[in-house]
Amino acid sequence: MSEEPRTSRIQRQVVQLILDRRLTAGAPLPTEAELMESLGVSRNSVREALKALQALDIVEIRHGYGTYVGQASLTPLVDGLTFRTLARHDDDTGALDEILQVREVLEVGLIRRVAATVTEAELGKLEDVVTRMESAGGTGRSFPELDREFHEVLYASLGNDLVPQLLAAFWTVFRRVSGARGRPDDPSPEITVRRHRDIVDALRARDAEGAQRAMAVHFRGIEARAAQESRGVG
Amino acid sequence: MSEEPRTSRIQRQVVQLILDRRLTAGAPLPTEAELMESLGVSRNSVREALKALQALDIVEIRHGYGTYVGQASLTPLVDGLTFRTLARHDDDTGALDEILQVREVLEVGLIRRVAATVTEAELGKLEDVVTRMESAGGTGRSFPELDREFHEVLYASLGNDLVPQLLAAFWTVFRRVSGARGRPDDPSPEITVRRHRDIVDALRARDAEGAQRAMAVHFRGIEARAAQESRGVG
DNA sequence: TAGCATTTGTGCGTATGTATT
DNA sequence: CAATACATACGCACAAATGCT
């Protein structure tokens, strides 16, 4: 006759409340006291349910202020993948390779669509990022944030909000885990800059095939770095 | 002076404990009492932290039995995407289209690799699934589970565990949300069976291009259905 | 079958910390 | 600076589920 756990039920009820009231991200939720009143449960149960929803970024709890509808970002995916990857104590590099492969398939497949939809303004932004990469590379510094920005701007034109968030999630996991293992610095910034410029050039020429090839080459470089790293070369 | 919230710290500590002790999925964790003892916090704090980790499928809590290391599945992604999609009250179909587009790019890109790595045994399994689709379709019933199984078997040969889990997650969200909106039954099962058989045939012929084309056609069908559905046709 | 020990689930009261007004 | 509203944390007691004797 196993009853549904109280906490699970409360979670569903809170989610349903958000949906029913058509609340959007940032909208205030009932206070804990109001929830325990309306749902007829104790404060502990309410809090445990809210904590679970917070972990999913479905609600956001601000200390001393209130509870609000969350952004429903892909933070849980990042946390989960990071844990998965770090918890695989056997083949250390395997989990990272898997993430990288998914990123590659996505980006190589999407770049074709980008070539058809990208605007002049966006091409300008991309060139701007590459230019900034050049100046950063000239000083010998690496530029992880610029790389991230490049790929984010790249897929903005698709009108698919999920795509850049998903790629950003994979990117973050890759960087985070890679960094936790003591990764080597990005080798030869000039080459990395060149790879990105090749992509922009192909896009400007509306050369979908060329853009795909350039993106694939870009990933070959990343994979080579990852393989090198897994052999303990720093 | 803002201190880090107690619950967040405990979460990190529990995760670190799992990593430090090299615990794998299913391994027992310290009891709540032991955790409050070793971490020097109250039971409520421990429980709230564990609830958050449970939402991420990093731990699994069994009533009256104990707490265990979780599977770190993509369940949080499914929950999050489901919420995201249901919470977009403006353009109802948009969020589903986004998921579908990601699925399409992934599958069309991956099928090429599958064509190179798939074994005879796996081709046999795929044909078996299609055969079962045929019998199910003959009785007029739809076969969502068989469709899921087909795509799962399809990408098993890549040796990338993340891929089938990711695709299954998208598939589940799509089905769940689609169903919550009162979707129409799969139209003409014969056509759906045919589309799947085309994919297997191309794979057996090691025709990567053909497989890609067949997969793309398969998705065109799904998209058409989704569009029809968004117009309220049922 | 019954009973017991262990472990998680739920509820309540209270004190403290924090942000807004 | 004070008051208010709210979340955070703690401790205890009891309920419920599970496994084992």
XYZ file of C-alpha atoms in Angstrom, chain B residues 128-151 171 175 183-197 218 222 225:
44
model
C 13.904 -7.615 -34.813
C 12.579 -4.365 -33.366
C 11.230 -3.310 -36.758
C 9.536 -6.681 -37.122
C 7.855 -6.222 -33.772
C 6.799 -2.756 -34.879
C 5.120 -4.341 -37.857
C 3.088 -6.778 -35.780
C 2.100 -4.042 -33.367
C 1.183 -1.737 -36.224
C -0.879 -4.462 -37.832
C -3.192 -4.499 -34.831
C -3.625 -0.740 -35.081
C -1.744 -0.070 -31.859
C 1.008 2.534 -31.679
C 4.416 1.479 -30.405
C 6.213 4.271 -28.561
C 8.332 1.836 -26.558
C 9.520 0.056 -29.669
C 10.483 3.366 -31.226
C 12.464 4.168 -28.122
C 14.125 0.773 -28.174
C 15.075 1.185 -31.820
C 16.926 4.414 -31.238
C 12.765 11.400 -26.195
C 6.723 12.218 -25.224
C -1.472 14.585 -28.706
C -2.916 12.632 -31.595
C -2.029 8.990 -32.047
C 0.881 8.188 -34.284
C -0.533 8.478 -37.743
C -0.205 5.611 -40.212
C 1.991 3.067 -38.396
C 2.901 1.556 -41.751
C 4.794 4.684 -42.735
C 6.618 4.798 -39.410
C 7.653 1.164 -39.796
C 8.807 1.877 -43.334
C 10.973 4.781 -42.189
C 12.716 2.621 -39.622
C 13.241 -0.188 -42.085
C 12.185 10.127 -40.272
C 7.942 13.771 -36.546
C 3.217 15.613 -36.680
